[in-house]
Structures are given as C-alpha cells and as structure tokens.
PDB file of C-alpha atoms in Angstrom:
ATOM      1  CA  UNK A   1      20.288  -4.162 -28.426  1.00 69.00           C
ATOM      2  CA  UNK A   2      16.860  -3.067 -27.752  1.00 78.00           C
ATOM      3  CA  UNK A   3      15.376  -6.025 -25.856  1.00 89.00           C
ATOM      4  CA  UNK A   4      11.812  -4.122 -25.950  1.00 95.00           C
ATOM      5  CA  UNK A   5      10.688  -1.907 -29.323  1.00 96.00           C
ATOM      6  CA  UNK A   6       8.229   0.396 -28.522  1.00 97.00           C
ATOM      7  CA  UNK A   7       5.712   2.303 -31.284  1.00 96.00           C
ATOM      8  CA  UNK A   8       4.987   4.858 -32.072  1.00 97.00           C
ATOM      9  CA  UNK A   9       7.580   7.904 -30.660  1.00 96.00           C
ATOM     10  CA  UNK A  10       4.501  10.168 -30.623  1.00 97.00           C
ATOM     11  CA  UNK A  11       0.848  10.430 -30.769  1.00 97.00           C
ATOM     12  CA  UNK A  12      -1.920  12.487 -31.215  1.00 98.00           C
ATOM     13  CA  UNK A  13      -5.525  11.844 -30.168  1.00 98.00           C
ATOM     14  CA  UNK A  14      -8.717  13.896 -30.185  1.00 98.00           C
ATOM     15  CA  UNK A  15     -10.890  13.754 -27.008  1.00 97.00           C
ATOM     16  CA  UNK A  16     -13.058  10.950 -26.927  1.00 97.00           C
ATOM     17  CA  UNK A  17     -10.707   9.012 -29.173  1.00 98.00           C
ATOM     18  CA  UNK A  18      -8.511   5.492 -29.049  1.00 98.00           C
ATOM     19  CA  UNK A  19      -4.904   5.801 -28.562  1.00 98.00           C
ATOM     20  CA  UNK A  20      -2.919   2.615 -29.194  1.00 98.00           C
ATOM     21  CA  UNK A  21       0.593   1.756 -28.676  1.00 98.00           C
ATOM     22  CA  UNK A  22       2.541  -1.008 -29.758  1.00 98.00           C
ATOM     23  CA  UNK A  23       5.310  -3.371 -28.608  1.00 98.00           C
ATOM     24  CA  UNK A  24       6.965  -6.296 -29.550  1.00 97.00           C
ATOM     25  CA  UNK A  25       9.835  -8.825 -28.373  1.00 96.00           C
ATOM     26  CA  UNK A  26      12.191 -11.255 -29.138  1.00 91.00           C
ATOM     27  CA  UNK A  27      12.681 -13.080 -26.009  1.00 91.00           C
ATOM     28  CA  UNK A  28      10.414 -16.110 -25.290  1.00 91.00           C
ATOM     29  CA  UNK A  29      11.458 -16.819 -21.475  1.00 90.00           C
ATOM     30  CA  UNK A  30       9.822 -12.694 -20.894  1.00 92.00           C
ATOM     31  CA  UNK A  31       6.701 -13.513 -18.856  1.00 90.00           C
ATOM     32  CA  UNK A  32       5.402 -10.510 -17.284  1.00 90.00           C
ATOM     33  CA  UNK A  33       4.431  -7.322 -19.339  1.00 93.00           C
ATOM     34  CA  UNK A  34       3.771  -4.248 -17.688  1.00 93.00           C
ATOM     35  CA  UNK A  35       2.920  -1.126 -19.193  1.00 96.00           C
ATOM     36  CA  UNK A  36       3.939   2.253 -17.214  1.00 95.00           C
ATOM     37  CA  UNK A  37       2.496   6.147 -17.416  1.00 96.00           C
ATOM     38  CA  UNK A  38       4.937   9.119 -16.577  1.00 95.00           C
ATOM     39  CA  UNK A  39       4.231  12.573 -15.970  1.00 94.00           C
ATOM     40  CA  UNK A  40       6.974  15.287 -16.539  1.00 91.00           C
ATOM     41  CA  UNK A  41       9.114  15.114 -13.482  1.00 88.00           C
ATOM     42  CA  UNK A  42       8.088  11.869 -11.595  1.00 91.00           C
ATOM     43  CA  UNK A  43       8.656   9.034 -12.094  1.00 92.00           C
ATOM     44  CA  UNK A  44       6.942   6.154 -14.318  1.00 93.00           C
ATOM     45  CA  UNK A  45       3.724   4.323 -12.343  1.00 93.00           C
ATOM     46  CA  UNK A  46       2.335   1.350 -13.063  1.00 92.00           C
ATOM     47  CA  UNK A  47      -0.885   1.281 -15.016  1.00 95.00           C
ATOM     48  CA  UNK A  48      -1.906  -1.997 -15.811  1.00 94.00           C
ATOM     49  CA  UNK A  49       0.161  -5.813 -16.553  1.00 92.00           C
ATOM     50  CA  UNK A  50      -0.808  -8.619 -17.936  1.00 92.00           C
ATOM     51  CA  UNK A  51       0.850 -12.219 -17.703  1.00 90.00           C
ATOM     52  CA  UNK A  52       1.076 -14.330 -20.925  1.00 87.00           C
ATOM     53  CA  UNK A  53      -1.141 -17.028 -20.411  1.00 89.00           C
ATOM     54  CA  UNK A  54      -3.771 -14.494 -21.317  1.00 91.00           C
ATOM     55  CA  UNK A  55      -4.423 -12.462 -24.428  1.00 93.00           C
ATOM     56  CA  UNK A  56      -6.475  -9.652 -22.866  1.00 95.00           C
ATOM     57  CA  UNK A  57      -6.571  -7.346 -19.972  1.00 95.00           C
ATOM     58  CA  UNK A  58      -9.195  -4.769 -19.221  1.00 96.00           C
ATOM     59  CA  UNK A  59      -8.686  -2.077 -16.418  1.00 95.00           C
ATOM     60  CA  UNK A  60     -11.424   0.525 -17.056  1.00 96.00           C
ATOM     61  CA  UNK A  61     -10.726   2.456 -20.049  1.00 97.00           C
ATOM     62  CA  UNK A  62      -7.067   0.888 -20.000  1.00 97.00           C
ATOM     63  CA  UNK A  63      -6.629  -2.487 -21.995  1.00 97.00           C
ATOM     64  CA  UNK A  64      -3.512  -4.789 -23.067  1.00 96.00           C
ATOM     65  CA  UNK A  65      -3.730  -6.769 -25.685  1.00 95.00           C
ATOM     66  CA  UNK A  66      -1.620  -9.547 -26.572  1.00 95.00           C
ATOM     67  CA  UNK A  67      -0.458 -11.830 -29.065  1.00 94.00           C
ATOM     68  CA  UNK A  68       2.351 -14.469 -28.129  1.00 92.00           C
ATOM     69  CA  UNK A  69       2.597 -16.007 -31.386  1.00 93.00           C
ATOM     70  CA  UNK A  70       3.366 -12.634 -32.488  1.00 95.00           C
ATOM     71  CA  UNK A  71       5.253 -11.617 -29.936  1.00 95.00           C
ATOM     72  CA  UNK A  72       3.722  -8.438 -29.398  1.00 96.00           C
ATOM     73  CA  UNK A  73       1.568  -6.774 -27.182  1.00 97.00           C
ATOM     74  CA  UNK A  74      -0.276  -3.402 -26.934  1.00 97.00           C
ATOM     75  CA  UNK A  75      -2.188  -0.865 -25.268  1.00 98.00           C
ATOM     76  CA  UNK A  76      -5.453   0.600 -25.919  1.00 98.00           C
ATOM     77  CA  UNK A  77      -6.473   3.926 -24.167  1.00 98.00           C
ATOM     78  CA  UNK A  78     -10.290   4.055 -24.791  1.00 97.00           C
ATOM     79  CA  UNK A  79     -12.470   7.479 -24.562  1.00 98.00           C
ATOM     80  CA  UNK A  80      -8.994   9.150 -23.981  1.00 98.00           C
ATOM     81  CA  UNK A  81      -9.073  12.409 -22.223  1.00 97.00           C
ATOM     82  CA  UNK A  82      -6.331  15.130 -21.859  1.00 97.00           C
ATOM     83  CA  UNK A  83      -5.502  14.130 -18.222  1.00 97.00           C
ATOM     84  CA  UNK A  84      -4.147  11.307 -20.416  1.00 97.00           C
ATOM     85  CA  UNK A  85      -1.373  13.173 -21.964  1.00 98.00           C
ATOM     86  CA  UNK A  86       1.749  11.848 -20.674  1.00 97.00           C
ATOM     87  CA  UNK A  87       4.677   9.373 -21.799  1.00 96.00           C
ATOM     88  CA  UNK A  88       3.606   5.766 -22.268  1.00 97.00           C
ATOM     89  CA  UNK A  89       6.681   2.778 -21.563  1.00 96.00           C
ATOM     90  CA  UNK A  90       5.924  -0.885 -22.584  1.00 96.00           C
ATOM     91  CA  UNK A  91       8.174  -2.746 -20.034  1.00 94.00           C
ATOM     92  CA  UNK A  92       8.729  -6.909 -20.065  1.00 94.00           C
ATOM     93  CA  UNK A  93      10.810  -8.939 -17.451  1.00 90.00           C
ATOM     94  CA  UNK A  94      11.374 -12.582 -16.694  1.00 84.00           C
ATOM     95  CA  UNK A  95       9.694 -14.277 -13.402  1.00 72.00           C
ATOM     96  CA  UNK A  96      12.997 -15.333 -11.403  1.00 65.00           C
ATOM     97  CA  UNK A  97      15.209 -12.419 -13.447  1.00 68.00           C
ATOM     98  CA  UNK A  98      16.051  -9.220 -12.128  1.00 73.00           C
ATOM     99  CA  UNK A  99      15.877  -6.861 -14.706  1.00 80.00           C
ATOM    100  CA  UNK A 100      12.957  -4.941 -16.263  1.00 86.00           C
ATOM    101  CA  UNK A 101      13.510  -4.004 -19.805  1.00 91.00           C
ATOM    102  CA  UNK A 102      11.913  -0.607 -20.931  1.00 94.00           C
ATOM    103  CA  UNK A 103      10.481   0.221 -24.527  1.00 95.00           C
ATOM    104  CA  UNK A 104      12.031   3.854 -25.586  1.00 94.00           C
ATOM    105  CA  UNK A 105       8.543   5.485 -24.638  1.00 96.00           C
ATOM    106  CA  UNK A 106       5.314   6.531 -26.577  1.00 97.00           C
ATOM    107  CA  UNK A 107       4.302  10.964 -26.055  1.00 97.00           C
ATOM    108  CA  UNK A 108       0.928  10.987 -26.226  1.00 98.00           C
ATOM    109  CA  UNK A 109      -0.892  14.022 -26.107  1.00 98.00           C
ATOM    110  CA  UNK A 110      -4.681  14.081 -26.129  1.00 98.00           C
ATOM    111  CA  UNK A 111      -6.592  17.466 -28.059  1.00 97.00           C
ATOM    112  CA  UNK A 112      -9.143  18.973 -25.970  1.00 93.00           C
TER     113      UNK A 112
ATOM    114  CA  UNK B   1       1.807   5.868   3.144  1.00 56.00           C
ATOM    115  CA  UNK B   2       4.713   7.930   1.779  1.00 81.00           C
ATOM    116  CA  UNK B   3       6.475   6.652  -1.382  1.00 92.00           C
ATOM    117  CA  UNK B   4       9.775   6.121  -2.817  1.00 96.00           C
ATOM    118  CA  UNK B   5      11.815   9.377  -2.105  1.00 96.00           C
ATOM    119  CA  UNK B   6      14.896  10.186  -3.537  1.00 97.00           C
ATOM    120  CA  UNK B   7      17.010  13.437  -2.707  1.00 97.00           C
ATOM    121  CA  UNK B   8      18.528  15.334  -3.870  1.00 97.00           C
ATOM    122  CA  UNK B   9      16.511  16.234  -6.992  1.00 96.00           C
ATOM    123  CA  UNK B  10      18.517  17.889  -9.291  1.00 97.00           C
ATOM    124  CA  UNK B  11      22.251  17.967  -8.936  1.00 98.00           C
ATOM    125  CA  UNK B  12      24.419  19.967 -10.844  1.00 98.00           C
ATOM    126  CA  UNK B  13      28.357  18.435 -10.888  1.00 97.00           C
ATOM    127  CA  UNK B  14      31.288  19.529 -12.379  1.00 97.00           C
ATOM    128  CA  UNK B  15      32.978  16.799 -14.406  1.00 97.00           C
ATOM    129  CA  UNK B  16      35.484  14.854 -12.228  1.00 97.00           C
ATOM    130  CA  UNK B  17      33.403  15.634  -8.589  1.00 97.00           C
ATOM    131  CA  UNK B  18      32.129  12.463  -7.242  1.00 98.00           C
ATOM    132  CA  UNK B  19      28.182  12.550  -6.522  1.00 98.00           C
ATOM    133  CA  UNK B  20      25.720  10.512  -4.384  1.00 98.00           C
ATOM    134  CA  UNK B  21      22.252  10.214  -5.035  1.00 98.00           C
ATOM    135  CA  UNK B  22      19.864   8.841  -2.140  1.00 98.00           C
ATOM    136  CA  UNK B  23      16.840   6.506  -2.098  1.00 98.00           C
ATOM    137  CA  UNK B  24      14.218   6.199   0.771  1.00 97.00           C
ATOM    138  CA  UNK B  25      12.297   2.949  -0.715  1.00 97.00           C
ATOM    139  CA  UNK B  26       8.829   2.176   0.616  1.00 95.00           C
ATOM    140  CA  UNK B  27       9.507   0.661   4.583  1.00 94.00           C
ATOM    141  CA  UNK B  28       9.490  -3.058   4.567  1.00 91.00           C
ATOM    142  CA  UNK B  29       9.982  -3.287   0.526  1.00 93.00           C
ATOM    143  CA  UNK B  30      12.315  -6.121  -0.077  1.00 92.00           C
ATOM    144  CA  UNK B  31      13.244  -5.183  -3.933  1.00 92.00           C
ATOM    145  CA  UNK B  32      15.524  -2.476  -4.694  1.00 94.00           C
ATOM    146  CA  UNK B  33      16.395  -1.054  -8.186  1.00 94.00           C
ATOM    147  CA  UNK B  34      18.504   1.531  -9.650  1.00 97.00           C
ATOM    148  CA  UNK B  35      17.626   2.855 -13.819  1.00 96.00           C
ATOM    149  CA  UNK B  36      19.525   5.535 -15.413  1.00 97.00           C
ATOM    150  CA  UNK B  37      16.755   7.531 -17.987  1.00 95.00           C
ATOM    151  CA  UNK B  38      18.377   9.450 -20.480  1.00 93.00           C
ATOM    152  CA  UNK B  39      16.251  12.374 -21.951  1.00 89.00           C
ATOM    153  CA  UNK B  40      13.829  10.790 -24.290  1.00 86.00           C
ATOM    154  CA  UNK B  41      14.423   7.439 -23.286  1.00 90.00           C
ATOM    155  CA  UNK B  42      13.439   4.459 -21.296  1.00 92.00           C
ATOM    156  CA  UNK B  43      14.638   3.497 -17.976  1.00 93.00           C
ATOM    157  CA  UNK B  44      17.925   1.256 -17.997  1.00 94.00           C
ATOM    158  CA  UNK B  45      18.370  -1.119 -15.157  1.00 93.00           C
ATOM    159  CA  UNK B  46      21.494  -0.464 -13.114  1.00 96.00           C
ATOM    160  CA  UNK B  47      21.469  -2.698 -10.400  1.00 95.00           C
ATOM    161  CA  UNK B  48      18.989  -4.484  -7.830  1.00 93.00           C
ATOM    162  CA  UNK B  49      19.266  -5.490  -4.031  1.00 94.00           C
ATOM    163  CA  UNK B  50      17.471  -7.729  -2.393  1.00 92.00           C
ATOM    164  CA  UNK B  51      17.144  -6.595   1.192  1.00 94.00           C
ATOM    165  CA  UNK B  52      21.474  -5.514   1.845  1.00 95.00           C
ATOM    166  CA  UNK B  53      22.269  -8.172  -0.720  1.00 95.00           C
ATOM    167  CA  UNK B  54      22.886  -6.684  -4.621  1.00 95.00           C
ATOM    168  CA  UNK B  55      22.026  -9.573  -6.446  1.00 92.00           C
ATOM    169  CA  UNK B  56      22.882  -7.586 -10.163  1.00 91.00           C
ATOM    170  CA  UNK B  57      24.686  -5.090 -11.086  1.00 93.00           C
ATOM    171  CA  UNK B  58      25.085  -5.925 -14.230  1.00 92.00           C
ATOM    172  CA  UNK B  59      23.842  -2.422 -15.841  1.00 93.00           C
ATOM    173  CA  UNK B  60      26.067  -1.131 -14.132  1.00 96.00           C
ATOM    174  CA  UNK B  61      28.185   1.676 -17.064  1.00 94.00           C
ATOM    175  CA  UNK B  62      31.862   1.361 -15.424  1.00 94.00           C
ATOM    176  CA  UNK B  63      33.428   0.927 -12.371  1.00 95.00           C
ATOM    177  CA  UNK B  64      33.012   4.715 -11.469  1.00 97.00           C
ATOM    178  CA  UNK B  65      29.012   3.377 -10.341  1.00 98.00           C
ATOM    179  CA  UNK B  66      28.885   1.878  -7.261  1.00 97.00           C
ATOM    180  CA  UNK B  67      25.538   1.139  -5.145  1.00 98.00           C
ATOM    181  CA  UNK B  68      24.560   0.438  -1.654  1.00 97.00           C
ATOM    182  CA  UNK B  69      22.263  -0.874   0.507  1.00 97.00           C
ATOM    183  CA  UNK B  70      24.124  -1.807   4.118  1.00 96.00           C
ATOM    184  CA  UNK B  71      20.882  -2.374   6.206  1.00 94.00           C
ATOM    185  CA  UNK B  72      18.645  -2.975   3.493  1.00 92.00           C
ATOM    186  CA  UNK B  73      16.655   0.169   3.641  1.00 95.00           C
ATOM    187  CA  UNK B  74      18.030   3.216   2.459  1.00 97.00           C
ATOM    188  CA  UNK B  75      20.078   2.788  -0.794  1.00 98.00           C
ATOM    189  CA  UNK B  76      23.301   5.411  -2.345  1.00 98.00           C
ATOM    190  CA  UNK B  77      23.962   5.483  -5.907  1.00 98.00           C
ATOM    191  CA  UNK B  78      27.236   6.919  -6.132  1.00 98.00           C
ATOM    192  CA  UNK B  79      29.086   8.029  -9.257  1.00 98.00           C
ATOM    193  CA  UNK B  80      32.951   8.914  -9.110  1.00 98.00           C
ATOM    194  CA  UNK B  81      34.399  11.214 -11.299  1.00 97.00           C
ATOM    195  CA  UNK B  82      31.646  12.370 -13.266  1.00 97.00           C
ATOM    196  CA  UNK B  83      31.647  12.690 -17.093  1.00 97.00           C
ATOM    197  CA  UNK B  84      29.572  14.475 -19.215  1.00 96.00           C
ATOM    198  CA  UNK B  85      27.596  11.067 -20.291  1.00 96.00           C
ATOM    199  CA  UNK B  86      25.999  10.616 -16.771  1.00 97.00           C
ATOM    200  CA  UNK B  87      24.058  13.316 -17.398  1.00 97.00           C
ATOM    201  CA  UNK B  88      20.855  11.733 -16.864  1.00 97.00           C
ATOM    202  CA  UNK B  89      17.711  10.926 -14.153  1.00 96.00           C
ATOM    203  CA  UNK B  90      18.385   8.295 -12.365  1.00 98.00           C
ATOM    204  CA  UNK B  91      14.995   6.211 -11.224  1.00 97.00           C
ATOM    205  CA  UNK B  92      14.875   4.174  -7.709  1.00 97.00           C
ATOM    206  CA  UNK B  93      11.920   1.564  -7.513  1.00 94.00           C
ATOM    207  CA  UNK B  94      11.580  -0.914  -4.754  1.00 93.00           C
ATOM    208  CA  UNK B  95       8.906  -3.468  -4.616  1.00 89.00           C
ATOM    209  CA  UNK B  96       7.854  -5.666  -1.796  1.00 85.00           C
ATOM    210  CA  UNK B  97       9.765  -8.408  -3.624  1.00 74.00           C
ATOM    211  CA  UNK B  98      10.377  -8.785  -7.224  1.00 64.00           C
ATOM    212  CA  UNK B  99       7.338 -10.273  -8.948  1.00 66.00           C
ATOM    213  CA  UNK B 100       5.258  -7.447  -7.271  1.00 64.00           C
ATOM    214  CA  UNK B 101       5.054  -3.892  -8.562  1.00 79.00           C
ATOM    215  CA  UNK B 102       7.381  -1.925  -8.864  1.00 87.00           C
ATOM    216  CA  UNK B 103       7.108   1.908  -7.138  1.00 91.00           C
ATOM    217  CA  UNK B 104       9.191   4.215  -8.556  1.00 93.00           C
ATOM    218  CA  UNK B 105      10.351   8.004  -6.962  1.00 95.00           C
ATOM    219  CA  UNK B 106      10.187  10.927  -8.710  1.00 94.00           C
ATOM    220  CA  UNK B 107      14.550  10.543  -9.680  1.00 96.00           C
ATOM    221  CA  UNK B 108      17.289  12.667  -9.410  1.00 97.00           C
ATOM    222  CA  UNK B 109      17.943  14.620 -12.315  1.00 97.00           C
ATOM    223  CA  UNK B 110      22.126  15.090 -13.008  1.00 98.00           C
ATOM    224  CA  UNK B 111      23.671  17.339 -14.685  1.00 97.00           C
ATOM    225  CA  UNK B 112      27.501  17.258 -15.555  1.00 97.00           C
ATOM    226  CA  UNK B 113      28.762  19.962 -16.747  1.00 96.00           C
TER     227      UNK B 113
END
C-alpha cells in the first residue's frame, strides 16, 4: 500500500512558468515532509521540508504548501527554469520512526 | 567534504551469484539507510543502522538481503542468490542522526540477468 501518493507522473512547464506537484497521506502520526530533486544517475537531494505545525515554507523560488486537514501537501516551483528538469519525490516520515516513505516521483521537464 | 559513496556502480550478476554492494556514509554520520529504487519508482526503505546497531530491517524483500554495519562506518548490502526481481538501484543515505537530513550517494545500479 502506497503510504505516500504522489501527482502528477509527468509535467511540462514553459520557462518562466509554475510547476506544482501534489501529495497526499493517510497517516496522521507522519510529521516531517520532505520533498527531494534527482538528477539521472545520482541520487535524490534534499530540496526543501517543512514540519506540520506550519502551512507554508518558502526557500527562494521553492515553496511547500500544506494543508493538514486535508492531508496533503505540495510543491510550487516558481519562475521555473530548465536547470529544473529533473524527477521530483514527495517523501513523509514519523519523528522517532525509522522509515522514510517515498511518493512514486513527479518528471518534470521545463521548455526553454 | 566528500559525500555518501557507494561502489561499485553498476553491477551486472548472473541470477544465482551472490553480490555486495558498498556504502562509504558521510564520517561521523550516525544514521544509516538502505532503499531499493526500481526504474520509475520511489525509493523503498530496506533497512537502517544506527551507528553498528540495525535498528529495522523491516523492508527487507527475503532472507537472501542481509546488511551490515560492524564498526558503524562503512555499510555492505549483500544479496544471495540473485533473481531477476533485484534488478534495481539501490540508494545509501546516512544522516548525522535521524531527524536530520538525509544524504544520499549516487546508488548502485544491478542488473540480474
């Protein structure tokens, strides 16, 4: 069971344009919401978190969004630029757990 | 510094060889994890030490994966008798303990054949 769905498989942006991607959960007790950016043959790096007792997160042109009520949570890619193009993963783990659990990964490629 | 390095690669295996996959974490990280990524997919957690100690191994896909970590440094994935359905990367991360970030190495890449 996927513990982390991820949206959408694939996405296209213009240069200069927002790119958003979407997750959601089912497990309350997750507290800790990362959101990771791999290139073709490295491995995933962290790009920005965000804890739930807040509902926004801004890191430069990077910014999570989310809703607990909803149970989702999202990221925003503002004024995005080819260098961008790469493969998104949502991620969402439990303070005193050990495991991270991985969304099944956005493609985004951004048009010159 | 130097990151996370894991060697070898890529490793091609005949099915039935045994294989061992290395990870070099980040000196002085305390965390540890293992993920298998199949092509297209997420990382799956396989297994997390804590310093020598493996405190999960939960993800663990059979008996034929086994991990170590003896002095709590260097850590071997090793897969016994290899099937065509551990064809996959397999991510190490280690952190300096486990609410901080994670740093992951570029994975091996296996191929069973």
């Amino acid at each position: 069971q996927q513990q982390v769905k991820q949206s959408p498989q694939s996405l296209i942006v213009q240069k200069g344009g927002i790119s958003i991607i979407n997750c959601a959960y089912e497990n309350t007790a997750f507290d800790y919401f990362p959101w990771y950016q791999q290139f073709p043959g490295k491995g995933p790096a962290l790009l920005i978190a965000i804890r739930p007792d807040v509902s926004e997160k801004k890191e430069g042109r990077f910014t999570i969004s989310f809703n607990k009520s909803a149970k989702q949570f999202s990221l925003h890619i503002m004024d995005s630029q080819p260098g961008d193009s790469a493969t998104y993963f949502c991620a969402a783990s439990i303070i005193g757990g050990n495991q991270f659990y991985f969304g099944t990964g956005t493609s985004l490629t951004v048009i010159p | 510094g130097a990151g996370v390095s894991q060697s070898p690669r890529y490793k091609v295996a005949k099915r039935g060889q045994d294989v061992a996959l290395r990870c070099d974490p980040i000196s002085g990280h305390v965390s540890l994890f293992w993920y298998q990524q199949a092509l297209g997919q997420g990382p799956e957690f396989l297994t997390y030490f804590q310093n020598e100690a493996q405190l999960d191994k939960s993800g663990l896909p059979s008996d034929r994966f086994f991990a170590e970590r003896p002095e709590g440094s260097v850590s071997t994935l090793k897969i016994q008798r290899t099937q065509q359905e551990d064809s996959a990367v397999y991510l190490c991360a280690s952190g300096r303990d486990y609410h901080n970030e994670q740093f992951f190495g570029p994975g091996t890449r296996l191929t069973v054949l």
